[in-house]
mmCIF file of C-alpha atoms in Angstrom:
data_model
loop_
_atom_site.group_PDB
_atom_site.id
_atom_site.type_symbol
_atom_site.label_atom_id
_atom_site.label_comp_id
_atom_site.label_asym_id
_atom_site.label_seq_id
_atom_site.Cartn_x
_atom_site.Cartn_y
_atom_site.Cartn_z
ATOM 1 C CA UNK A 26 -19.385 -8.988 -44.197
ATOM 2 C CA UNK A 27 -19.657 -8.016 -40.539
ATOM 3 C CA UNK A 28 -17.830 -4.865 -39.463
ATOM 4 C CA UNK A 29 -17.672 -3.334 -35.974
ATOM 5 C CA UNK A 30 -16.513 0.195 -35.222
ATOM 6 C CA UNK A 31 -15.828 1.242 -31.608
ATOM 7 C CA UNK A 32 -15.777 4.920 -30.643
ATOM 8 C CA UNK A 33 -12.995 6.847 -28.916
ATOM 9 C CA UNK A 34 -11.369 4.897 -26.072
ATOM 10 C CA UNK A 35 -10.961 7.323 -23.162
ATOM 11 C CA UNK A 36 -8.351 6.630 -20.495
ATOM 12 C CA UNK A 37 -7.467 3.404 -18.734
ATOM 13 C CA UNK A 38 -11.034 2.387 -17.953
ATOM 14 C CA UNK A 39 -12.089 2.781 -21.606
ATOM 15 C CA UNK A 40 -9.169 0.954 -23.159
ATOM 16 C CA UNK A 41 -9.280 -1.842 -20.567
ATOM 17 C CA UNK A 42 -12.976 -2.414 -21.230
ATOM 18 C CA UNK A 43 -12.266 -2.718 -24.957
ATOM 19 C CA UNK A 44 -9.346 -5.077 -24.405
ATOM 20 C CA UNK A 45 -11.445 -7.277 -22.105
ATOM 21 C CA UNK A 46 -14.567 -7.438 -24.269
ATOM 22 C CA UNK A 47 -13.307 -7.276 -27.849
ATOM 23 C CA UNK A 48 -11.879 -10.822 -28.165
ATOM 24 C CA UNK A 49 -15.226 -12.278 -27.128
ATOM 25 C CA UNK A 50 -17.137 -9.971 -29.475
ATOM 26 C CA UNK A 51 -14.959 -10.976 -32.428
ATOM 27 C CA UNK A 52 -15.567 -14.656 -31.663
ATOM 28 C CA UNK A 53 -19.207 -14.593 -30.573
ATOM 29 C CA UNK A 54 -20.439 -12.179 -33.273
ATOM 30 C CA UNK A 55 -18.198 -13.674 -35.988
ATOM 31 C CA UNK A 56 -16.811 -10.285 -36.893
ATOM 32 C CA UNK A 57 -14.848 -9.949 -40.112
ATOM 33 C CA UNK A 58 -13.250 -6.576 -39.370
ATOM 34 C CA UNK A 59 -12.893 -4.238 -36.374
ATOM 35 C CA UNK A 60 -11.884 -0.561 -36.242
ATOM 36 C CA UNK A 61 -11.267 1.267 -32.958
ATOM 37 C CA UNK A 62 -10.640 4.988 -32.461
ATOM 38 C CA UNK A 63 -7.785 5.301 -29.964
ATOM 39 C CA UNK A 64 -6.931 8.997 -29.846
ATOM 40 C CA UNK A 65 -7.916 9.481 -26.186
ATOM 41 C CA UNK A 66 -6.641 6.161 -24.849
ATOM 42 C CA UNK A 67 -3.609 7.491 -22.907
ATOM 43 C CA UNK A 68 -5.125 9.355 -19.972
ATOM 44 C CA UNK A 69 -7.607 11.006 -22.323
ATOM 45 C CA UNK A 70 -4.902 12.607 -24.461
ATOM 46 C CA UNK A 71 -3.366 10.699 -27.350
ATOM 47 C CA UNK A 72 -2.130 7.116 -27.570
ATOM 48 C CA UNK A 73 1.134 5.303 -26.872
ATOM 49 C CA UNK A 74 2.667 2.501 -28.899
ATOM 50 C CA UNK A 75 2.031 -0.017 -26.114
ATOM 51 C CA UNK A 76 -1.665 0.908 -26.015
ATOM 52 C CA UNK A 77 -1.886 0.701 -29.794
ATOM 53 C CA UNK A 78 -0.311 -2.774 -29.834
ATOM 54 C CA UNK A 79 -2.531 -4.011 -27.006
ATOM 55 C CA UNK A 80 -5.608 -2.832 -28.934
ATOM 56 C CA UNK A 81 -4.456 -4.679 -32.055
ATOM 57 C CA UNK A 82 -3.745 -7.797 -29.974
ATOM 58 C CA UNK A 83 -7.279 -7.629 -28.546
ATOM 59 C CA UNK A 84 -8.762 -7.932 -32.040
ATOM 60 C CA UNK A 85 -8.749 -4.504 -33.679
ATOM 61 C CA UNK A 86 -7.645 -4.526 -37.308
ATOM 62 C CA UNK A 87 -7.108 -0.745 -37.506
ATOM 63 C CA UNK A 88 -6.761 2.032 -34.918
ATOM 64 C CA UNK A 89 -7.860 5.503 -36.023
ATOM 65 C CA UNK A 90 -7.271 8.848 -34.308
ATOM 66 C CA UNK A 91 -8.092 12.555 -34.664
ATOM 67 C CA UNK A 92 -7.055 15.925 -33.285
ATOM 68 C CA UNK A 93 -5.279 14.358 -30.266
ATOM 69 C CA UNK A 94 -3.108 12.073 -32.392
ATOM 70 C CA UNK A 95 0.162 13.821 -31.453
ATOM 71 C CA UNK A 96 -0.564 14.476 -27.753
ATOM 72 C CA UNK A 97 1.819 11.651 -26.852
ATOM 73 C CA UNK A 98 5.026 12.684 -28.594
ATOM 74 C CA UNK A 99 6.084 9.098 -29.265
ATOM 75 C CA UNK A 100 3.228 8.843 -31.779
ATOM 76 C CA UNK A 101 5.240 10.960 -34.218
ATOM 77 C CA UNK A 102 7.808 8.141 -34.272
ATOM 78 C CA UNK A 103 5.805 4.941 -33.922
ATOM 79 C CA UNK A 104 3.177 5.991 -36.500
ATOM 80 C CA UNK A 105 5.774 5.247 -39.181
ATOM 81 C CA UNK A 106 6.246 1.673 -37.948
ATOM 82 C CA UNK A 107 2.637 0.469 -38.046
ATOM 83 C CA UNK A 108 0.424 0.347 -41.128
ATOM 84 C CA UNK A 109 -2.620 -0.319 -38.904
ATOM 85 C CA UNK A 110 -2.278 3.054 -37.186
ATOM 86 C CA UNK A 111 -3.996 5.959 -38.950
ATOM 87 C CA UNK A 112 -3.864 9.709 -38.377
ATOM 88 C CA UNK A 113 -6.176 12.112 -40.262
ATOM 89 C CA UNK A 114 -5.478 11.885 -43.993
ATOM 90 C CA UNK A 115 -5.954 15.609 -44.535
ATOM 91 C CA UNK A 116 -2.844 16.635 -42.638
ATOM 92 C CA UNK A 117 -0.479 18.507 -44.985
ATOM 93 C CA UNK A 118 1.857 16.578 -47.269
ATOM 94 C CA UNK A 119 4.964 15.457 -45.409
ATOM 95 C CA UNK A 120 3.203 14.752 -42.104
ATOM 96 C CA UNK A 121 4.464 11.513 -40.515
ATOM 97 C CA UNK A 122 2.289 8.425 -40.731
ATOM 98 C CA UNK A 123 -0.582 7.592 -43.021
ATOM 99 C CA UNK A 124 -4.232 8.585 -43.268
ATOM 100 C CA UNK A 125 -5.632 5.583 -45.095
ATOM 101 C CA UNK A 126 -4.781 1.999 -45.876
ATOM 102 C CA UNK A 127 -6.007 -1.143 -47.584
ATOM 103 C CA UNK A 128 -6.406 -4.132 -45.273
ATOM 104 C CA UNK A 129 -7.639 -7.707 -45.483
ATOM 105 C CA UNK A 130 -10.649 -8.789 -43.449
ATOM 106 C CA UNK A 131 -10.964 -12.214 -41.866
ATOM 107 C CA UNK A 132 -13.144 -13.321 -44.789
ATOM 108 C CA UNK A 133 -10.498 -12.218 -47.297
ATOM 109 C CA UNK A 134 -12.226 -8.995 -48.379
ATOM 110 C CA UNK A 135 -10.163 -5.879 -49.098
ATOM 111 C CA UNK A 136 -11.144 -3.039 -46.750
ATOM 112 C CA UNK A 137 -10.075 0.539 -47.381
ATOM 113 C CA UNK A 138 -10.100 2.519 -44.129
ATOM 114 C CA UNK A 139 -9.587 6.289 -44.164
ATOM 115 C CA UNK A 140 -9.343 8.708 -41.229
ATOM 116 C CA UNK A 141 -10.502 12.256 -42.068
ATOM 117 C CA UNK A 142 -10.765 15.270 -39.751
ATOM 118 C CA UNK A 143 -13.383 17.986 -40.108
ATOM 119 C CA UNK A 144 -12.604 21.702 -40.025
ATOM 120 C CA UNK A 145 -15.638 23.363 -38.381
ATOM 121 C CA UNK A 146 -14.776 24.275 -34.744
ATOM 122 C CA UNK A 147 -11.710 22.016 -34.953
ATOM 123 C CA UNK A 148 -8.054 22.710 -34.178
ATOM 124 C CA UNK A 149 -5.741 22.431 -35.962
ATOM 125 C CA UNK A 150 -7.587 23.331 -39.154
ATOM 126 C CA UNK A 151 -6.404 20.796 -41.708
ATOM 127 C CA UNK A 152 -6.699 20.576 -45.481
ATOM 128 C CA UNK A 153 -10.123 20.312 -47.132
ATOM 129 C CA UNK A 154 -11.650 17.004 -45.934
ATOM 130 C CA UNK A 155 -13.853 16.699 -49.011
ATOM 131 C CA UNK A 156 -10.938 17.037 -51.429
ATOM 132 C CA UNK A 157 -8.929 14.574 -49.356
ATOM 133 C CA UNK A 158 -11.742 12.041 -49.478
ATOM 134 C CA UNK A 159 -12.153 12.535 -53.221
ATOM 135 C CA UNK A 160 -8.471 11.776 -53.776
ATOM 136 C CA UNK A 161 -8.701 8.630 -51.643
ATOM 137 C CA UNK A 162 -11.789 7.391 -53.505
ATOM 138 C CA UNK A 163 -10.237 8.140 -56.900
ATOM 139 C CA UNK A 164 -7.154 6.126 -55.996
ATOM 140 C CA UNK A 165 -9.074 3.112 -54.668
ATOM 141 C CA UNK A 166 -12.676 2.935 -55.938
ATOM 142 C CA UNK A 167 -15.285 0.715 -54.338
ATOM 143 C CA UNK A 168 -15.588 -2.724 -56.005
ATOM 144 C CA UNK A 169 -12.461 -2.105 -58.049
ATOM 145 C CA UNK A 170 -9.479 -1.942 -55.702
ATOM 146 C CA UNK A 171 -11.580 -2.261 -52.524
ATOM 147 C CA UNK A 172 -14.452 -4.549 -51.535
ATOM 148 C CA UNK A 173 -15.539 -2.115 -48.797
ATOM 149 C CA UNK A 174 -14.614 1.460 -47.841
ATOM 150 C CA UNK A 175 -14.927 2.954 -44.353
ATOM 151 C CA UNK A 176 -14.402 6.571 -43.281
ATOM 152 C CA UNK A 177 -13.843 7.639 -39.674
ATOM 153 C CA UNK A 178 -14.849 11.309 -39.926
ATOM 154 C CA UNK A 179 -13.479 12.973 -36.795
ATOM 155 C CA UNK A 180 -15.375 16.243 -36.427
ATOM 156 C CA UNK A 181 -17.301 18.527 -34.084
ATOM 157 C CA UNK A 182 -20.159 19.828 -36.236
ATOM 158 C CA UNK A 183 -22.961 17.396 -37.027
ATOM 159 C CA UNK A 184 -23.787 19.382 -40.169
ATOM 160 C CA UNK A 185 -20.274 18.812 -41.508
ATOM 161 C CA UNK A 186 -20.480 15.118 -40.670
ATOM 162 C CA UNK A 187 -23.839 14.727 -42.410
ATOM 163 C CA UNK A 188 -22.678 16.586 -45.504
ATOM 164 C CA UNK A 189 -19.592 14.402 -45.669
ATOM 165 C CA UNK A 190 -21.816 11.307 -45.530
ATOM 166 C CA UNK A 191 -23.908 12.582 -48.431
ATOM 167 C CA UNK A 192 -20.743 13.528 -50.335
ATOM 168 C CA UNK A 193 -19.470 9.931 -50.385
ATOM 169 C CA UNK A 194 -22.891 8.248 -50.452
ATOM 170 C CA UNK A 195 -22.853 5.331 -52.871
ATOM 171 C CA UNK A 196 -19.058 5.438 -53.082
ATOM 172 C CA UNK A 197 -18.272 4.240 -49.558
ATOM 173 C CA UNK A 198 -19.672 1.424 -47.453
ATOM 174 C CA UNK A 199 -19.774 3.231 -44.130
ATOM 175 C CA UNK A 200 -19.174 6.713 -42.673
ATOM 176 C CA UNK A 201 -18.990 7.011 -38.891
ATOM 177 C CA UNK A 202 -18.413 10.166 -36.895
ATOM 178 C CA UNK A 203 -16.115 10.415 -33.885
ATOM 179 C CA UNK A 204 -14.840 13.158 -31.547
ATOM 180 C CA UNK A 205 -17.923 14.295 -29.608
ATOM 181 C CA UNK A 206 -17.985 11.161 -27.387
ATOM 182 C CA UNK A 207 -21.798 11.012 -27.291
ATOM 183 C CA UNK A 208 -23.571 8.283 -29.298
ATOM 184 C CA UNK A 209 -26.178 9.652 -31.682
ATOM 185 C CA UNK A 210 -29.523 8.092 -32.552
ATOM 186 C CA UNK A 211 -29.290 8.521 -36.331
ATOM 187 C CA UNK A 212 -27.794 5.221 -37.515
ATOM 188 C CA UNK A 213 -29.162 4.818 -41.035
ATOM 189 C CA UNK A 214 -28.439 3.785 -44.593
ATOM 190 C CA UNK A 215 -28.299 6.771 -46.922
ATOM 191 C CA UNK A 216 -30.064 6.832 -50.298
ATOM 192 C CA UNK A 217 -27.019 5.595 -52.199
ATOM 193 C CA UNK A 218 -26.368 2.673 -49.864
ATOM 194 C CA UNK A 219 -23.755 4.096 -47.478
ATOM 195 C CA UNK A 220 -24.235 3.320 -43.780
ATOM 196 C CA UNK A 221 -23.992 6.455 -41.637
ATOM 197 C CA UNK A 222 -23.965 7.475 -37.968
ATOM 198 C CA UNK A 223 -23.059 10.983 -36.772
ATOM 199 C CA UNK A 224 -21.113 9.794 -33.725
ATOM 200 C CA UNK A 225 -20.301 6.339 -32.421
ATOM 201 C CA UNK A 226 -19.893 7.621 -28.863
ATOM 202 C CA UNK A 227 -16.968 6.730 -26.638
ATOM 203 C CA UNK A 228 -15.640 3.720 -24.792
ATOM 204 C CA UNK A 229 -15.261 5.170 -21.323
ATOM 205 C CA UNK A 230 -16.905 6.187 -18.061
ATOM 206 C CA UNK A 231 -20.213 7.945 -18.829
ATOM 207 C CA UNK A 232 -20.456 9.302 -15.267
ATOM 208 C CA UNK A 233 -18.246 12.096 -16.525
ATOM 209 C CA UNK A 234 -17.913 14.996 -18.924
ATOM 210 C CA UNK A 235 -17.028 13.308 -22.207
ATOM 211 C CA UNK A 236 -14.955 10.733 -20.352
ATOM 212 C CA UNK A 237 -13.160 13.228 -18.095
ATOM 213 C CA UNK A 238 -13.728 13.626 -14.341
ATOM 214 C CA UNK A 239 -16.639 16.060 -14.250
ATOM 215 C CA UNK A 240 -15.553 18.381 -11.408
ATOM 216 C CA UNK A 241 -12.946 20.386 -13.332
ATOM 217 C CA UNK A 242 -14.994 20.867 -16.538
ATOM 218 C CA UNK A 243 -17.964 21.905 -14.381
ATOM 219 C CA UNK A 244 -15.780 24.330 -12.446
ATOM 220 C CA UNK A 245 -14.558 25.969 -15.644
ATOM 221 C CA UNK A 246 -18.088 26.441 -16.954
ATOM 222 C CA UNK A 247 -19.144 28.086 -13.683
ATOM 223 C CA UNK A 248 -16.065 30.068 -12.626
ATOM 224 C CA UNK A 249 -14.268 30.489 -15.978
ATOM 225 C CA UNK A 250 -11.058 29.779 -14.012
ATOM 226 C CA UNK A 251 -9.039 26.540 -14.072
ATOM 227 C CA UNK A 252 -8.362 24.859 -10.735
ATOM 228 C CA UNK A 253 -6.513 21.850 -12.086
ATOM 229 C CA UNK A 254 -5.948 19.562 -15.038
ATOM 230 C CA UNK A 255 -8.535 17.496 -16.843
ATOM 231 C CA UNK A 256 -8.227 13.872 -15.730
ATOM 232 C CA UNK A 257 -9.785 10.820 -17.362
ATOM 233 C CA UNK A 258 -12.700 9.422 -15.342
ATOM 234 C CA UNK A 259 -11.947 6.055 -13.783
ATOM 235 C CA UNK A 260 -15.348 4.510 -13.135
ATOM 236 C CA UNK A 261 -16.770 1.479 -14.959
ATOM 237 C CA UNK A 262 -16.725 1.972 -18.720
ATOM 238 C CA UNK A 263 -19.456 1.557 -21.285
ATOM 239 C CA UNK A 264 -18.362 0.399 -24.734
ATOM 240 C CA UNK A 265 -20.087 2.251 -27.555
ATOM 241 C CA UNK A 266 -19.867 1.623 -31.253
ATOM 242 C CA UNK A 267 -21.817 0.572 -34.306
ATOM 243 C CA UNK A 268 -22.177 -2.610 -36.313
ATOM 244 C CA UNK A 269 -22.637 -2.766 -40.059
ATOM 245 C CA UNK A 270 -23.480 -5.567 -42.477
ATOM 246 C CA UNK A 271 -21.893 -4.928 -45.877
ATOM 247 C CA UNK A 272 -22.919 -6.706 -49.080
ATOM 248 C CA UNK A 273 -20.200 -8.884 -50.583
ATOM 249 C CA UNK A 274 -21.723 -8.239 -53.998
ATOM 250 C CA UNK A 275 -21.996 -4.440 -54.000
ATOM 251 C CA UNK A 276 -19.771 -3.265 -51.160
ATOM 252 C CA UNK A 277 -22.665 -1.146 -49.879
ATOM 253 C CA UNK A 278 -24.409 -1.408 -46.543
ATOM 254 C CA UNK A 279 -27.356 -3.683 -45.882
ATOM 255 C CA UNK A 280 -27.837 -3.133 -42.131
ATOM 256 C CA UNK A 281 -26.586 -0.767 -39.412
ATOM 257 C CA UNK A 282 -27.272 -0.542 -35.672
ATOM 258 C CA UNK A 283 -25.524 0.735 -32.524
ATOM 259 C CA UNK A 284 -23.675 -1.484 -30.056
ATOM 260 C CA UNK A 285 -23.539 -0.459 -26.390
ATOM 261 C CA UNK A 286 -22.243 -2.595 -23.540
ATOM 262 C CA UNK A 287 -21.809 -1.337 -19.982
ATOM 263 C CA UNK A 288 -23.406 0.011 -16.820
ATOM 264 C CA UNK A 289 -24.612 3.484 -17.797
ATOM 265 C CA UNK A 290 -26.411 3.359 -21.153
ATOM 266 C CA UNK A 291 -29.063 0.898 -22.210
ATOM 267 C CA UNK A 292 -27.242 -2.162 -23.505
ATOM 268 C CA UNK A 293 -27.840 -3.102 -27.100
ATOM 269 C CA UNK A 294 -26.320 -5.448 -29.661
ATOM 270 C CA UNK A 295 -27.411 -5.178 -33.303
ATOM 271 C CA UNK A 296 -30.424 -7.454 -33.755
ATOM 272 C CA UNK A 297 -28.942 -8.935 -36.909
ATOM 273 C CA UNK A 298 -25.998 -10.287 -34.868
ATOM 274 C CA UNK A 299 -28.004 -11.905 -32.065
#
């Protein structure tokens, strides 16, 4: 099974690049399932229902989020209407929306996708991500109720991301980190067969500070005083993500490699999809 994960869409340039390129990627690479993190898609802060629907129409099967999930207030309402929209599963009981779901891939496989948020250097501090993941895995074990299991672990600290990967190793197909907007060089298959990458990077303008126009972040580092608002950068976007091949027999990963398409970073498509 071929699965593609795309990192945080940032602003109009990031989401437009995904919408323009994703239909061709699904067709050309014969993708069975696509997950896109959309928490920064609306001007860099949150996501609207229209953006969510456009991302699904472009070929995404699930849209995940993170700490910016509620920045657009309408998300509190529309999250209840769409099973393909996920907020972090470790929000307290009673929070609107859902943190995980079971979906069908194009090849008929059952894919469990869960969105979890880390707690180190993160706000708000949510419930224990490890306990939340354990409950999700207990309710829908790999190769019993699910043919593949994917975690979007939205977190700041690489150590927390790596420990989470080891925690679910052999029980999940793929763990991918989001939030830091910088693609890491550690795509690998862990000892138990779980594909892992600390951060998928972002889909946005890399002539920026994490997808935001660089002048105001730079000013705040130098002067410690705000001069204006953070605004999403509007230059040409680079799409960053990661591709995974998952065994139909075991539900564990067989191959993993980054995908990068755009003007700033060296372009790469997983060799096993060429």
